[in-house]
PDB file of C-alpha atoms in Angstrom:
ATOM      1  CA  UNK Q   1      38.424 -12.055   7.884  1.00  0.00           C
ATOM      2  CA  UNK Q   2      38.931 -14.858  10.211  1.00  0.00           C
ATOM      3  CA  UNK Q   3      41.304 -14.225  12.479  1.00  0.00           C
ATOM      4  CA  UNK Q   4      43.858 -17.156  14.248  1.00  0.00           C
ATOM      5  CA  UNK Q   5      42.290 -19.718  16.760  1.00  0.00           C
ATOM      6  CA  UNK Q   6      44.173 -18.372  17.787  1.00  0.00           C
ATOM      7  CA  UNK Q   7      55.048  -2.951   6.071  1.00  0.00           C
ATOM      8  CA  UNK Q   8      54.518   1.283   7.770  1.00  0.00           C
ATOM      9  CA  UNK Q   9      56.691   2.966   9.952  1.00  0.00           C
ATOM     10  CA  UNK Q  10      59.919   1.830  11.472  1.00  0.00           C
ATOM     11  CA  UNK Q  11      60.304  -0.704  14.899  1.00  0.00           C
ATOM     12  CA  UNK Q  12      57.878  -0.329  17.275  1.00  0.00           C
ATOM     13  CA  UNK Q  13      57.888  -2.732  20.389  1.00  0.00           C
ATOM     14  CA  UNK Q  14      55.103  -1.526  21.905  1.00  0.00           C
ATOM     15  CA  UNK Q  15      53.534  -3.338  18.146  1.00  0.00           C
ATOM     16  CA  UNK Q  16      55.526  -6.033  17.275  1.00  0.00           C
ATOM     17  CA  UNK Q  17      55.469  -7.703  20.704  1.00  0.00           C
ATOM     18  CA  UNK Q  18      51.861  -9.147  21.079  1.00  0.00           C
ATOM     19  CA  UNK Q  19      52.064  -9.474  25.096  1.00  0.00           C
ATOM     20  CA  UNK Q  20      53.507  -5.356  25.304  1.00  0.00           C
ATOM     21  CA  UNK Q  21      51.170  -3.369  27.395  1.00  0.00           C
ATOM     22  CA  UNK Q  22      48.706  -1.394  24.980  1.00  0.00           C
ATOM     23  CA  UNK Q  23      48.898   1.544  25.395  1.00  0.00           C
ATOM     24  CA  UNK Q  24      45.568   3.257  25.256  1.00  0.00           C
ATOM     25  CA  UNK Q  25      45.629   6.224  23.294  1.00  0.00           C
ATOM     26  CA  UNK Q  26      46.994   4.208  20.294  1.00  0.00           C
ATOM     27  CA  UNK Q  27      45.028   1.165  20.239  1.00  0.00           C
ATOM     28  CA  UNK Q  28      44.876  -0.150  16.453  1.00  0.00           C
ATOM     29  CA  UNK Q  29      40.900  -0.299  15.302  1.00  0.00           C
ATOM     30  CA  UNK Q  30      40.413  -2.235  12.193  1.00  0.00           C
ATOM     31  CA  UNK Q  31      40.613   0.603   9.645  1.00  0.00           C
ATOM     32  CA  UNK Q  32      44.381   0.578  10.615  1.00  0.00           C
ATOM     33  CA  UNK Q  33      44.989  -3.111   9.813  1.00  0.00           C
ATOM     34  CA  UNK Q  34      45.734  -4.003   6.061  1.00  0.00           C
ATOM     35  CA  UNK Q  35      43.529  -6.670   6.123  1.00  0.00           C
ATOM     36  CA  UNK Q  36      44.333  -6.897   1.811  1.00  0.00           C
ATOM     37  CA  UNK Q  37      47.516  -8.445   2.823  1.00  0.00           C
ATOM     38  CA  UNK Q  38      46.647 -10.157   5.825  1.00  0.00           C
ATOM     39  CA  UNK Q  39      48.471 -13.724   5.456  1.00  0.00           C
ATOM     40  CA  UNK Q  40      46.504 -16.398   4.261  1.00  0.00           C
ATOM     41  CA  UNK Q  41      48.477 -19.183   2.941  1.00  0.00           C
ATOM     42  CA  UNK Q  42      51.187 -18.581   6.621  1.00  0.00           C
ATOM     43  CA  UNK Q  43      47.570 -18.760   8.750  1.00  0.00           C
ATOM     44  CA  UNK Q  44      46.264 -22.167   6.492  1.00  0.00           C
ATOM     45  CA  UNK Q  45      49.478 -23.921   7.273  1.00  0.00           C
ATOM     46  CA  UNK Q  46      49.485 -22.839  10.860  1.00  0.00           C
ATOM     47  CA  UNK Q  47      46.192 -23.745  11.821  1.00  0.00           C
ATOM     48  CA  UNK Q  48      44.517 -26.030   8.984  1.00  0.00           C
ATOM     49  CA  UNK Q  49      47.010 -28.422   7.475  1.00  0.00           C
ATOM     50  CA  UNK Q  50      45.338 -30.978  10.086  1.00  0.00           C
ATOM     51  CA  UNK Q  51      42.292 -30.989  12.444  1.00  0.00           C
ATOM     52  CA  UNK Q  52      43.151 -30.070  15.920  1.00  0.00           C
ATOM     53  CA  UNK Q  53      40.883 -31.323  19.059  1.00  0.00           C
ATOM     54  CA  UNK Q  54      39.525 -28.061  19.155  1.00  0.00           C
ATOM     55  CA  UNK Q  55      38.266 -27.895  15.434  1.00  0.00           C
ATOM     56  CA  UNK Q  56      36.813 -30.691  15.897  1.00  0.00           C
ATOM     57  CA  UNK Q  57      34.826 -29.257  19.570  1.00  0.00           C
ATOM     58  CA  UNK Q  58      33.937 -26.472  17.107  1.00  0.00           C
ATOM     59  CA  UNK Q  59      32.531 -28.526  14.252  1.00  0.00           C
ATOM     60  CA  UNK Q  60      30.227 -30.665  16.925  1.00  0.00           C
ATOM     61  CA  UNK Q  61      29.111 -27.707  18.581  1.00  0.00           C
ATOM     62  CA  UNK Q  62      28.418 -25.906  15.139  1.00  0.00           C
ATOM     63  CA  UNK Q  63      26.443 -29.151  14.340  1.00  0.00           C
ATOM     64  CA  UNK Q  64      24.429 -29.471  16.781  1.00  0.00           C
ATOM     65  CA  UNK Q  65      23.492 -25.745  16.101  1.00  0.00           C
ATOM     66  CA  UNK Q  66      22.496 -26.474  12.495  1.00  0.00           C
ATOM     67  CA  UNK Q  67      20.673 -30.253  13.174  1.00  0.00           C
ATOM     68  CA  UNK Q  68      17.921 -28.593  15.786  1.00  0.00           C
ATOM     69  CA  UNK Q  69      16.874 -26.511  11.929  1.00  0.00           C
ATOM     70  CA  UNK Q  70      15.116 -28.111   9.581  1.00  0.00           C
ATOM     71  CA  UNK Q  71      17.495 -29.267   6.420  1.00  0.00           C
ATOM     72  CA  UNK Q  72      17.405 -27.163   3.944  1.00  0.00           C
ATOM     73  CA  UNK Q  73      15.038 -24.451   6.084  1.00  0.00           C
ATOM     74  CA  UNK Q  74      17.047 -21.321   6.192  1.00  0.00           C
ATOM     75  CA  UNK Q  75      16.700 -19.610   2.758  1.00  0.00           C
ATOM     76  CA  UNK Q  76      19.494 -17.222   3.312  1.00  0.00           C
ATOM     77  CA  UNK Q  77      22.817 -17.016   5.807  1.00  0.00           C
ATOM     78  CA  UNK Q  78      25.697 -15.141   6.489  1.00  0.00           C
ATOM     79  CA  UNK Q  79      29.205 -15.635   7.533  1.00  0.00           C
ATOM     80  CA  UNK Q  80      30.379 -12.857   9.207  1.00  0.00           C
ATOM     81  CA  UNK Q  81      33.823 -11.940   8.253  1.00  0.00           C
ATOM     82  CA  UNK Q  82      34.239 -15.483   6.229  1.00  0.00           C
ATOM     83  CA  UNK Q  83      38.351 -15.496   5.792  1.00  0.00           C
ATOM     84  CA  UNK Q  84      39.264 -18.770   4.457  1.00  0.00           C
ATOM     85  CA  UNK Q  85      37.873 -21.136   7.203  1.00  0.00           C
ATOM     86  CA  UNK Q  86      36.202 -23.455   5.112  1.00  0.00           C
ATOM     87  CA  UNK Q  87      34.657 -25.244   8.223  1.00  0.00           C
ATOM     88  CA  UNK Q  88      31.159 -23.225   9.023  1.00  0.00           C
ATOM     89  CA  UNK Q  89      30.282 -23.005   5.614  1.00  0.00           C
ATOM     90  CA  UNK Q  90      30.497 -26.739   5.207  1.00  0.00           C
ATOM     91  CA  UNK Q  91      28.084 -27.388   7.957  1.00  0.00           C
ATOM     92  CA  UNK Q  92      25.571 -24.529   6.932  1.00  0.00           C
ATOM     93  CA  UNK Q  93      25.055 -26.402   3.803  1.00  0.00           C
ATOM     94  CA  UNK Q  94      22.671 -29.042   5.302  1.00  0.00           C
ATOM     95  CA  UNK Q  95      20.638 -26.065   6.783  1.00  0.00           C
ATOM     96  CA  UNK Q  96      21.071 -23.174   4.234  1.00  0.00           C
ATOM     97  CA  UNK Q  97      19.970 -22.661   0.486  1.00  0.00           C
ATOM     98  CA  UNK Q  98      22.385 -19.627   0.137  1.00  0.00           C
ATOM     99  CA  UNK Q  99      25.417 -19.107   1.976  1.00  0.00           C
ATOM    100  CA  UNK Q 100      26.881 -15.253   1.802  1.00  0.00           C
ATOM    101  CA  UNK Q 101      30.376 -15.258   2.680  1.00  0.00           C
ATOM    102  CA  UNK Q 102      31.196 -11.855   3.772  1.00  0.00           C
ATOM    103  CA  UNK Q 103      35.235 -10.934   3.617  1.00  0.00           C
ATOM    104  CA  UNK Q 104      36.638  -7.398   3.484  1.00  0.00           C
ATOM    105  CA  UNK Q 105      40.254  -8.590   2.714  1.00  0.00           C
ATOM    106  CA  UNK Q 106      41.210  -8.797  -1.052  1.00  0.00           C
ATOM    107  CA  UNK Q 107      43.799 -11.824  -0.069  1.00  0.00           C
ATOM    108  CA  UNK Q 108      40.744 -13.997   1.285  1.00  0.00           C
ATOM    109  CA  UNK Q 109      38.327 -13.396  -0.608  1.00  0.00           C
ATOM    110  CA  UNK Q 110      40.534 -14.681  -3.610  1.00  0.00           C
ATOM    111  CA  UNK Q 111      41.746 -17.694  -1.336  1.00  0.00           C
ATOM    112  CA  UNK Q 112      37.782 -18.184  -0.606  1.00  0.00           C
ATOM    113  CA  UNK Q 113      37.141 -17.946  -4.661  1.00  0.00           C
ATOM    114  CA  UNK Q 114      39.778 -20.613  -5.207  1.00  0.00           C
ATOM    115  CA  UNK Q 115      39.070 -22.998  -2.579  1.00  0.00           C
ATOM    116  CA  UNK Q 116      35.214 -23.364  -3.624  1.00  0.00           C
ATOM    117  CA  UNK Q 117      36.047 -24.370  -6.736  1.00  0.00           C
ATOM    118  CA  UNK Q 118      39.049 -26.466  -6.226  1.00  0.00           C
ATOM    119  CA  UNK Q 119      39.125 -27.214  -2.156  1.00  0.00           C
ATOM    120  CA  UNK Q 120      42.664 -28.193  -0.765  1.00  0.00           C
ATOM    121  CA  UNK Q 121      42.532 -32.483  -0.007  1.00  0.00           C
ATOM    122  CA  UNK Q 122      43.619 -30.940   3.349  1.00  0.00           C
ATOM    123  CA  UNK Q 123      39.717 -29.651   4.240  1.00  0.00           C
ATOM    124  CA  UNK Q 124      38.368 -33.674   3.203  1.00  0.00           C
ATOM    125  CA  UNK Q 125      39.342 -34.751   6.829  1.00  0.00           C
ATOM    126  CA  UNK Q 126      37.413 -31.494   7.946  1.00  0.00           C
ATOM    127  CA  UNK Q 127      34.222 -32.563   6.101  1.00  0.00           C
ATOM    128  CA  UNK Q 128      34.344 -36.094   6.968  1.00  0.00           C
ATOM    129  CA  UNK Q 129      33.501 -35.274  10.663  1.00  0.00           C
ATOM    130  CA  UNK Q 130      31.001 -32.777   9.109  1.00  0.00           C
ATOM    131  CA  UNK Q 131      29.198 -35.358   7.403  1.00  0.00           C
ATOM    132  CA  UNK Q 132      29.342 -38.173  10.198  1.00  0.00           C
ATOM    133  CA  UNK Q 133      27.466 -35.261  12.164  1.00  0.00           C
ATOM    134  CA  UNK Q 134      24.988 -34.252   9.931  1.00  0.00           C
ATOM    135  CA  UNK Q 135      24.521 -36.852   7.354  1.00  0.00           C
ATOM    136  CA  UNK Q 136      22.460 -34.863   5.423  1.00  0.00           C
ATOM    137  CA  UNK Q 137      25.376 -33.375   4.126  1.00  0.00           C
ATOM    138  CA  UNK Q 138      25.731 -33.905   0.340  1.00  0.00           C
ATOM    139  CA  UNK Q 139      28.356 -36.678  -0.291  1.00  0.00           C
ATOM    140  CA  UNK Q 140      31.094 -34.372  -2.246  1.00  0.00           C
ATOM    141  CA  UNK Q 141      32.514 -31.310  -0.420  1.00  0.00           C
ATOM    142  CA  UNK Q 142      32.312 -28.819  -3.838  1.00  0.00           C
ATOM    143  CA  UNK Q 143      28.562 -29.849  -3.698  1.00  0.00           C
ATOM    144  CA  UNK Q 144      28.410 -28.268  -0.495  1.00  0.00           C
ATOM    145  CA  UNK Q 145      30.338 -25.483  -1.098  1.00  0.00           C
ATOM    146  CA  UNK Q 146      28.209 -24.831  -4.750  1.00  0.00           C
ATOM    147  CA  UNK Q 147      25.776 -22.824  -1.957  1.00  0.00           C
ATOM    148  CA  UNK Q 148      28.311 -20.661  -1.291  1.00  0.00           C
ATOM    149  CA  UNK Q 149      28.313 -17.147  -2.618  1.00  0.00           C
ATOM    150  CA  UNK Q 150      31.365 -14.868  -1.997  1.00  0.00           C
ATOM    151  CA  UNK Q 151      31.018 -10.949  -1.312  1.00  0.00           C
ATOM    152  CA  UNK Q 152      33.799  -8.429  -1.107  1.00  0.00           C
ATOM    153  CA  UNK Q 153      33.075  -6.201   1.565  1.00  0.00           C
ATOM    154  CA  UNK Q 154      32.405  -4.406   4.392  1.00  0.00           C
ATOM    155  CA  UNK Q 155      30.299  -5.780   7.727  1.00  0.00           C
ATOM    156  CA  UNK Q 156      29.027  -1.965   7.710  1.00  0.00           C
ATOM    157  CA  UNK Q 157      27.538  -2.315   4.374  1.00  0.00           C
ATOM    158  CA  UNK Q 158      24.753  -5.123   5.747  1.00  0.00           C
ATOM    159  CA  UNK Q 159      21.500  -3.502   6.191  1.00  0.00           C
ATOM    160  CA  UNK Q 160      19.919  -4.858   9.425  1.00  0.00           C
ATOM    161  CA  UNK Q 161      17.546  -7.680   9.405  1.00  0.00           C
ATOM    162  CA  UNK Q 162      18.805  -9.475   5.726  1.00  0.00           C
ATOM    163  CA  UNK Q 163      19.474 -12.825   7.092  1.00  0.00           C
ATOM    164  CA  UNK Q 164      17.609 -15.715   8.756  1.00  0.00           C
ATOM    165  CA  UNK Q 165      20.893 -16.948  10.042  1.00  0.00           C
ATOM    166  CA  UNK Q 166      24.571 -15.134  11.065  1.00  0.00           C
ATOM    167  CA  UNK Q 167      27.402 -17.412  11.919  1.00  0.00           C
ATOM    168  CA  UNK Q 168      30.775 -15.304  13.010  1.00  0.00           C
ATOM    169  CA  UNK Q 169      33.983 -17.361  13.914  1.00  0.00           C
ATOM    170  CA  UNK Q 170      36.897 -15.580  15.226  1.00  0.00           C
ATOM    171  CA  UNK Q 171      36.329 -12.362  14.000  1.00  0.00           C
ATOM    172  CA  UNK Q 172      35.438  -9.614  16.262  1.00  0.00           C
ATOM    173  CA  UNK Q 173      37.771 -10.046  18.515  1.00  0.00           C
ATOM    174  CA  UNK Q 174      40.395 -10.585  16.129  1.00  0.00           C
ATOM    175  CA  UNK Q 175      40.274  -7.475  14.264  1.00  0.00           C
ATOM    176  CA  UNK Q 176      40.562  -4.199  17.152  1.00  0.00           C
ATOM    177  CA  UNK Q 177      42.166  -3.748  20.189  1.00  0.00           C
ATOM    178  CA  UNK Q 178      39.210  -1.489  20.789  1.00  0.00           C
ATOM    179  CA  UNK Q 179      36.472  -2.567  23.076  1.00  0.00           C
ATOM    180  CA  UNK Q 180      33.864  -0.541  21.753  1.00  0.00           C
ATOM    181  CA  UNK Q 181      34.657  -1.388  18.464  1.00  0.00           C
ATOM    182  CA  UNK Q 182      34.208  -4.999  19.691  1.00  0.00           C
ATOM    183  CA  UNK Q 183      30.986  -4.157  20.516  1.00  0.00           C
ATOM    184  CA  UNK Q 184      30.118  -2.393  17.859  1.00  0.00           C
ATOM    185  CA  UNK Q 185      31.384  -5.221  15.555  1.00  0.00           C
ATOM    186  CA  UNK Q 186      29.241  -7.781  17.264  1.00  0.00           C
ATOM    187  CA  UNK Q 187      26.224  -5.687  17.232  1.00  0.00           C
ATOM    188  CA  UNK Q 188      26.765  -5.552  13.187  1.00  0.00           C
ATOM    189  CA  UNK Q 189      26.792  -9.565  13.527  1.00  0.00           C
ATOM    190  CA  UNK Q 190      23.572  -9.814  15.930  1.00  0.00           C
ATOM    191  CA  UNK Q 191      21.683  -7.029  13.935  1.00  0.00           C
ATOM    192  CA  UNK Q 192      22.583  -8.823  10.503  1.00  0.00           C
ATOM    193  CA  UNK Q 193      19.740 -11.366  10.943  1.00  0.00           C
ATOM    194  CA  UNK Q 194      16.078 -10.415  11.683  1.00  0.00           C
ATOM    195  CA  UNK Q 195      14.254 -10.428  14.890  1.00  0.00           C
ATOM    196  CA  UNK Q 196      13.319 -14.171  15.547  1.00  0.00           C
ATOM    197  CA  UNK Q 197      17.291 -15.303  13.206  1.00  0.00           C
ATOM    198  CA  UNK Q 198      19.879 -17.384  14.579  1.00  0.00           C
ATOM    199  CA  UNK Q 199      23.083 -16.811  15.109  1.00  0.00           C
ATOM    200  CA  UNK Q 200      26.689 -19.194  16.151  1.00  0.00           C
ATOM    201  CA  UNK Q 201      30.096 -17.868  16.796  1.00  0.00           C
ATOM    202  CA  UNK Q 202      33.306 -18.946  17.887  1.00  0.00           C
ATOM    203  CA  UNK Q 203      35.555 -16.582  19.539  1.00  0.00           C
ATOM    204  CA  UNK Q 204      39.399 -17.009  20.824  1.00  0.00           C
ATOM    205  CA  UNK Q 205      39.391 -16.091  24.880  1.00  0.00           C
ATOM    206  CA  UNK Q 206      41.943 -13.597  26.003  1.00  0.00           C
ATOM    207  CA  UNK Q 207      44.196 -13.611  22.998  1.00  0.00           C
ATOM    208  CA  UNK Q 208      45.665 -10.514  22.627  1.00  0.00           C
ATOM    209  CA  UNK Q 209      47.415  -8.582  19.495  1.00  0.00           C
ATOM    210  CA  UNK Q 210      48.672 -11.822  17.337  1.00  0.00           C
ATOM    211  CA  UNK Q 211      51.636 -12.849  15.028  1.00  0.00           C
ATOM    212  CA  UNK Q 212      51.331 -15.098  11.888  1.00  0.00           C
ATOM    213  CA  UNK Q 213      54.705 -16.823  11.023  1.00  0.00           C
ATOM    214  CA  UNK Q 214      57.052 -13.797  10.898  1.00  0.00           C
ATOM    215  CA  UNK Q 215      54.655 -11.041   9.809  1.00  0.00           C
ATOM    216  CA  UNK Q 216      53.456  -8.017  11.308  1.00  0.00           C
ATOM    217  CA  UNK Q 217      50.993  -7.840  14.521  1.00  0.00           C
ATOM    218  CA  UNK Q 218      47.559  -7.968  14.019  1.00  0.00           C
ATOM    219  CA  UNK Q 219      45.374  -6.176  16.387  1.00  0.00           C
ATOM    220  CA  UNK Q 220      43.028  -8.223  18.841  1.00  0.00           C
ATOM    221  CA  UNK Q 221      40.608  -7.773  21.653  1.00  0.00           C
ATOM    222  CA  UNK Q 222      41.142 -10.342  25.199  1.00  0.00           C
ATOM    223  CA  UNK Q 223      37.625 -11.425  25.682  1.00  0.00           C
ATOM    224  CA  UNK Q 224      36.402 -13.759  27.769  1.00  0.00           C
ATOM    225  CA  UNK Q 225      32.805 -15.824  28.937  1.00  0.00           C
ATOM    226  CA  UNK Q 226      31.578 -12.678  30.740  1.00  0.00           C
ATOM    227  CA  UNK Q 227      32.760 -10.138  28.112  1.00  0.00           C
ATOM    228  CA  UNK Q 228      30.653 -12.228  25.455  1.00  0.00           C
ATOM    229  CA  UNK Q 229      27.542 -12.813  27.668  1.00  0.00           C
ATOM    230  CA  UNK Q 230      27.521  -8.664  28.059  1.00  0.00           C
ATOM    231  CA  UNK Q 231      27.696  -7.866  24.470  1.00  0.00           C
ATOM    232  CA  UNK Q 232      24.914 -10.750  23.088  1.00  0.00           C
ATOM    233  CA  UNK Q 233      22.587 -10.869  26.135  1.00  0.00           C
ATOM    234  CA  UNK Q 234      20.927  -7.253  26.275  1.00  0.00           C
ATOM    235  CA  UNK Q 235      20.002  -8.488  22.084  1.00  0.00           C
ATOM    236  CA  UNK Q 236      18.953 -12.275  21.958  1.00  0.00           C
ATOM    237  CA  UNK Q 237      17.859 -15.016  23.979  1.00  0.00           C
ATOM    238  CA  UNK Q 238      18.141 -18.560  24.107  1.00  0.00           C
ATOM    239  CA  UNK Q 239      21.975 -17.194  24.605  1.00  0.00           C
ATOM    240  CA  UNK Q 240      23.874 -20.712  25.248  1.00  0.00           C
ATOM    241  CA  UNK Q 241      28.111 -20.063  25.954  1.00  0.00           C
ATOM    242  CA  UNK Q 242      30.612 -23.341  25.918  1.00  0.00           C
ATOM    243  CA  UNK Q 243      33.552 -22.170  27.047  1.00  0.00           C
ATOM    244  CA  UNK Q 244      36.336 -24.836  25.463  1.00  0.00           C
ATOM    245  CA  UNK Q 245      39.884 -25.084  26.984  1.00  0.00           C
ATOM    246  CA  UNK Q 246      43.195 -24.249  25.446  1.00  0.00           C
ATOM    247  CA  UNK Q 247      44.110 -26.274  22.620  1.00  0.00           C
ATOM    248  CA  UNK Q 248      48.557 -26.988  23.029  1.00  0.00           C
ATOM    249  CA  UNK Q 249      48.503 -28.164  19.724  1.00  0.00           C
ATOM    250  CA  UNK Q 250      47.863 -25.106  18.250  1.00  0.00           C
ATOM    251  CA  UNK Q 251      50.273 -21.902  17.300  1.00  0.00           C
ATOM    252  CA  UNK Q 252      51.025 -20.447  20.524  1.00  0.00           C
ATOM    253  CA  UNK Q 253      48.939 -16.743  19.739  1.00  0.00           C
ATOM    254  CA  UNK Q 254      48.413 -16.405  23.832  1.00  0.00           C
ATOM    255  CA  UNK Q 255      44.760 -17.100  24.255  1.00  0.00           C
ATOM    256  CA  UNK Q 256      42.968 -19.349  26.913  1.00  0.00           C
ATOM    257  CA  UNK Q 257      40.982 -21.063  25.042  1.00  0.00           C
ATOM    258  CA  UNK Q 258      37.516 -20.366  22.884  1.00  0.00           C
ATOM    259  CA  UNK Q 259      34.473 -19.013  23.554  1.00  0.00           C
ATOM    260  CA  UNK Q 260      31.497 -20.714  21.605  1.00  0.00           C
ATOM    261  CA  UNK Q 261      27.840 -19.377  21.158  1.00  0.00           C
ATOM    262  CA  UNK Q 262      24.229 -20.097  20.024  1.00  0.00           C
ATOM    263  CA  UNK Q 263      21.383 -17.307  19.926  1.00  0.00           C
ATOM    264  CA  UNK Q 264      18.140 -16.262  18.832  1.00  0.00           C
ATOM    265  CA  UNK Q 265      17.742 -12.481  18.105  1.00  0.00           C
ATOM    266  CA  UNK Q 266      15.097 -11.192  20.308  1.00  0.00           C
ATOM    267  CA  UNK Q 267      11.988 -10.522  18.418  1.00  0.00           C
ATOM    268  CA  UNK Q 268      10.761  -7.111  18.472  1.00  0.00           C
ATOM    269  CA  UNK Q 269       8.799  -6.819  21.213  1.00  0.00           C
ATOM    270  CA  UNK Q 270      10.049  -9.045  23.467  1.00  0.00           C
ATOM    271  CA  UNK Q 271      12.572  -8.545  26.473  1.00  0.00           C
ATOM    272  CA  UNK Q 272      16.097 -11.131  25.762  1.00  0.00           C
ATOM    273  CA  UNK Q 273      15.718 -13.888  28.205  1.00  0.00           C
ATOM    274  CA  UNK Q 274      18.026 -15.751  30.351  1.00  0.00           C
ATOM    275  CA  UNK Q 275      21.135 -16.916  29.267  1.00  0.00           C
ATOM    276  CA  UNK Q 276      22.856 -20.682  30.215  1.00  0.00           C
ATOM    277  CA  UNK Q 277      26.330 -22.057  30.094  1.00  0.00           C
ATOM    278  CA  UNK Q 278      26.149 -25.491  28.800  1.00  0.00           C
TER     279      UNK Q 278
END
């Protein structure tokens, strides 16, 4: 799923209040989540109604990504975790034949199913940027989206080295309070694409355990810059991190800001080289 850019047993404050101290022999994984009924339509309204300045520092940044590949040049990509951002897979459709949305939530992947055949008017102000950026872009936003291919499931289920390109956009660190499970998660992302395959991701900095509307909390990870750097660097170079500032116009979820990234895996072989903060 893609988490914000931010039903069970009875009160619990130490859950329902995002900013209570975790405590650290009950931190939530993502197996605990219901991510089936996670809230859609609520996290839409919240956070995609309208572009905010920091969708559109996402969608340049994801551009740029995509324009240094040739158009049309990646046979085969992934999104990590896909939700019902249409954004990423927008602008992998200048650079990818086949887009695999991944989504283990049964409420997104039927918003996902929906939306690619009959996109919301709200996501045409989203793919106007898209195309002014890459105008190789087909004209109509279902064209783009006709590359799309939806799959039910689990990141777990990806055997290593399927894609030539992984794109991941508030995921990881959306779904655990766990760190290693953060790890782990992003080493399922990094792994997805062979030695030599790209990858781009987005992450929310220092957000912990979120609220949609009036719903339950949703567990989540505080990462930062240097957390990021640590998990990618030891697996890829050409590591680039753009660290984006906190964005007042959207929900209030307690982040910092975002955390972007571009990556090669490192082929086999090779030791990961230096990373660089743009």
């Amino acid at each position: 799923m893609t988490g914000p850019r931010g039903g069970g047993p009875g009160p619990d404050p130490a859950r329902d209040d995002p900013r209570a101290p975790v405590d650290r022999e009950r931190r939530r994984r993502n197996a605990d989540a219901d991510w089936d009924r996670w809230p859609v339509s609520a996290y839409l309204a919240d956070n995609y109604r309208g572009m905010h300045a920091s969708d559109a520092a996402v969608i340049r940044h994801h551009s740029a990504f995509h324009r240094r590949l040739p158009a049309d040049g990646v046979g085969r990509s992934l999104e990590f975790g896909a939700g019902p951002n249409l954004c990423p897979l927008m602008l992998a459709a200048a650079t990818v034949r086949r887009i695999d949305a991944l989504e283990p939530g049964a409420a997104g992947v039927a918003c996902l199913q929906r939306q690619l055949e009959h996109p919301d008017a709200a996501w045409d102000e989203f793919y106007a940027l898209c195309r002014r950026l890459q105008p190789r872009l087909p004209a109509g936003l279902t064209d783009a989206l006709s590359r799309v291919r939806v799959l039910h499931g689990d990141a777990a289920a990806v055997p290593p080295g399927t894609y030539e390109l992984a794109s991941m956009n508030f995921v990881a660190e959306s779904v655990t309070e766990d760190a290693a499970e953060f790890s782990e998660l992003c080493g399922m992302f990094i792994h997805s694409v062979r030695p030599g395959g790209h990858l781009v991701a987005a992450f929310m900095e220092n957000m912990p355990s979120y609220r949609i509307g009036t719903g339950p909390v949703w567990p989540a990870f505080p990462v930062d810059t240097a957390a990021v750097r640590h998990v990618f660097a030891p697996y890829t170079e050409a590591l680039r991190i753009t660290r984006i500032g906190k964005d007042p116009t959207l929900p209030e979820y307690g982040d910092t800001g975002m955390v972007l990234l571009q990556a090669v895996r490192t082929p086999i072989g090779t030791v990961a080289g230096a990373d660089a903060d743009a």
